[in-house]
Amino acid sequence: MCGLAGALGYPGLPDQVLLQLGKALDHRGPDGQGVWRDPATDQACLLHRRLAIQDLTPAGLQPMQSACGRYVLVFNGEIYNQHELRQELEGLGHHFHSRSDTEVLLELLARFGLAAFQKLRGMYAFCVWDRQEQKALLARDPFGIKPLYLWRGETGQLLFASEVRALLATGLIPKRLDVEALADFLGAGSLVEPRTLVAGISSLPPGAIGTWHRGHWQIQPHFQPSYGSSFPLGMQEAALATRQALEASVKAHLLSDVPVGIFLSGGLDSSALLALAAHADLTTLSIGFCEQGFDESPRAAAVARHFGSKHVALQLDAYQAAEMLPQFLAAVDQPSVDGFNTFCVAKLAADQGLKVVLSGLGGDELFGGYPSFTTIPKLLKWHQCLGVLRPLLAYALSRSSQHKRQRLAAFLSGPGTVFAAHRCLRGLFAPAEVELLLRHWGLQSFATSEQKERSTPADLADAISCIETSSYMGQQLLRDSDCFSMAHGLELRLPFVDEGFFRSVADIPSSIRTMPDKQLLRRALPELMAALAPAPKQGFSFPFQQWFDASSSPLRPGSNAFPLPPIPASLDLSSWARRWGLMVMHHWLREHLDLQLV
């Protein structure tokens, strides 16, 4: 786990630019640093900041050159099947000089080229430079766990980095707002791939390969998720397949030369990880609250006792949260309405001296744990059944300022697709409200841009799973998890977000895989039932609404400490998520684009 950056097609790039680029990534890699320039042409400059997890010796430092000297790699992530790949390469005659997965990845790419992607199990973002062809290959893992941001110059130059802020730190990129991306953020609560808030900076798509050759740039996919199987499968077979797949994933994700911890919320997904990893020497971490209905810390502590982990808990209140908020805002790379929970528990882990933690993120998307799996079918049914009354009801709802009615009105006025239903359920501001905000700030008006709807499985539950995975998880949860764990020099691993696990479980018919209350996962791990007392699903959520609404709370967006941008008086800000999203967005625009909304 690290931070990487590079410049392609910039001969003579000043050292000061590289210094600023590296400094912006220091928090991602406190254990080592390196810079490499192509000595022949100076067409490539690669930069790395290291968080040492596998092979803690200098032999694992990057940028790393291949044994033949032709290829140079900068890599962020982990290759979990590196030992199997190492044995394969050794069988072909290769002699390794380190125990790092970086060297395994580099030699795999040198020998197999694009065919190497079919062999990888891991999370990654990397760039490998071919000195002979003067060509670069950039890639992200199948689900986009690790970020990679890009900026292309007027004559084809390419800058890339693990964070948007690092690219801005070079001083080579104009600080211009992408207004359409801002509209997307206001509509969704996060930035929609591949856009960022900076005009011209985009992300390499998840599961994609980019090639750069003398100013020419091309992107192609190396992974396309698929759901459902034509083979009949019963519950018993499905439970066995799920258990075997999760056991294999957890075992792979425990690969480390440093101690590993687990974020333990007290819910089913994180508890499943602990149950399967209980043989290891583990530290589990949780956060509790005084507010009734949010505190799952006693439940998490009970699970930890049952499986014998060393458990550390933080009891958090609004005053402590307010103290951490400036640090959180300073760590934001791209704004969203989430991430503070990850920031807080990652800080707790770092304070315990941990460098690697596992998280249960990704289980809800595959096993139907979100309300969307029941609510979206209802929305689609209403849209169909209302018939000629639908426009009338949409108009009536649009006359209300209440935010949920605004989003429902937009859904009823539209085509009634599963994507539209998802935006209705997950969205932040309705299209009409986005228009109102942009006009109020004097920005070019974009109704929430009509995002191109990707093809989805025919089965509705599979379609919801696909959208939750690519949109909510991919564009919000994964991005925030990387950013706020790395803010504390912490590697976050996700056994549920694993290509091998996904291929095994996504083939299970949705009628079994997404049964209510995650029955498949419960059947797969019966030992969990002895550890988990029955309780309704809560998720890893904070009592923000109570904190924001209490008159005496120090955590009030809109205060002098955490100001909001100017807002039309008619806009409904009763929801904490709206206030939070506007606060984080406003702060980011001021700090990184020198933009003050008025």
XYZ file of C-alpha atoms in Angstrom, residues 86-94 111-112:
11
model
C 6.216 -16.475 -7.423
C 6.355 -20.277 -7.610
C 5.065 -20.178 -11.187
C 7.736 -17.684 -12.233
C 10.469 -19.570 -10.409
C 9.387 -22.687 -12.294
C 10.003 -20.718 -15.490
C 13.529 -19.910 -14.367
C 13.195 -16.518 -12.679
C 6.845 -12.108 -19.001
C 3.106 -12.280 -19.795
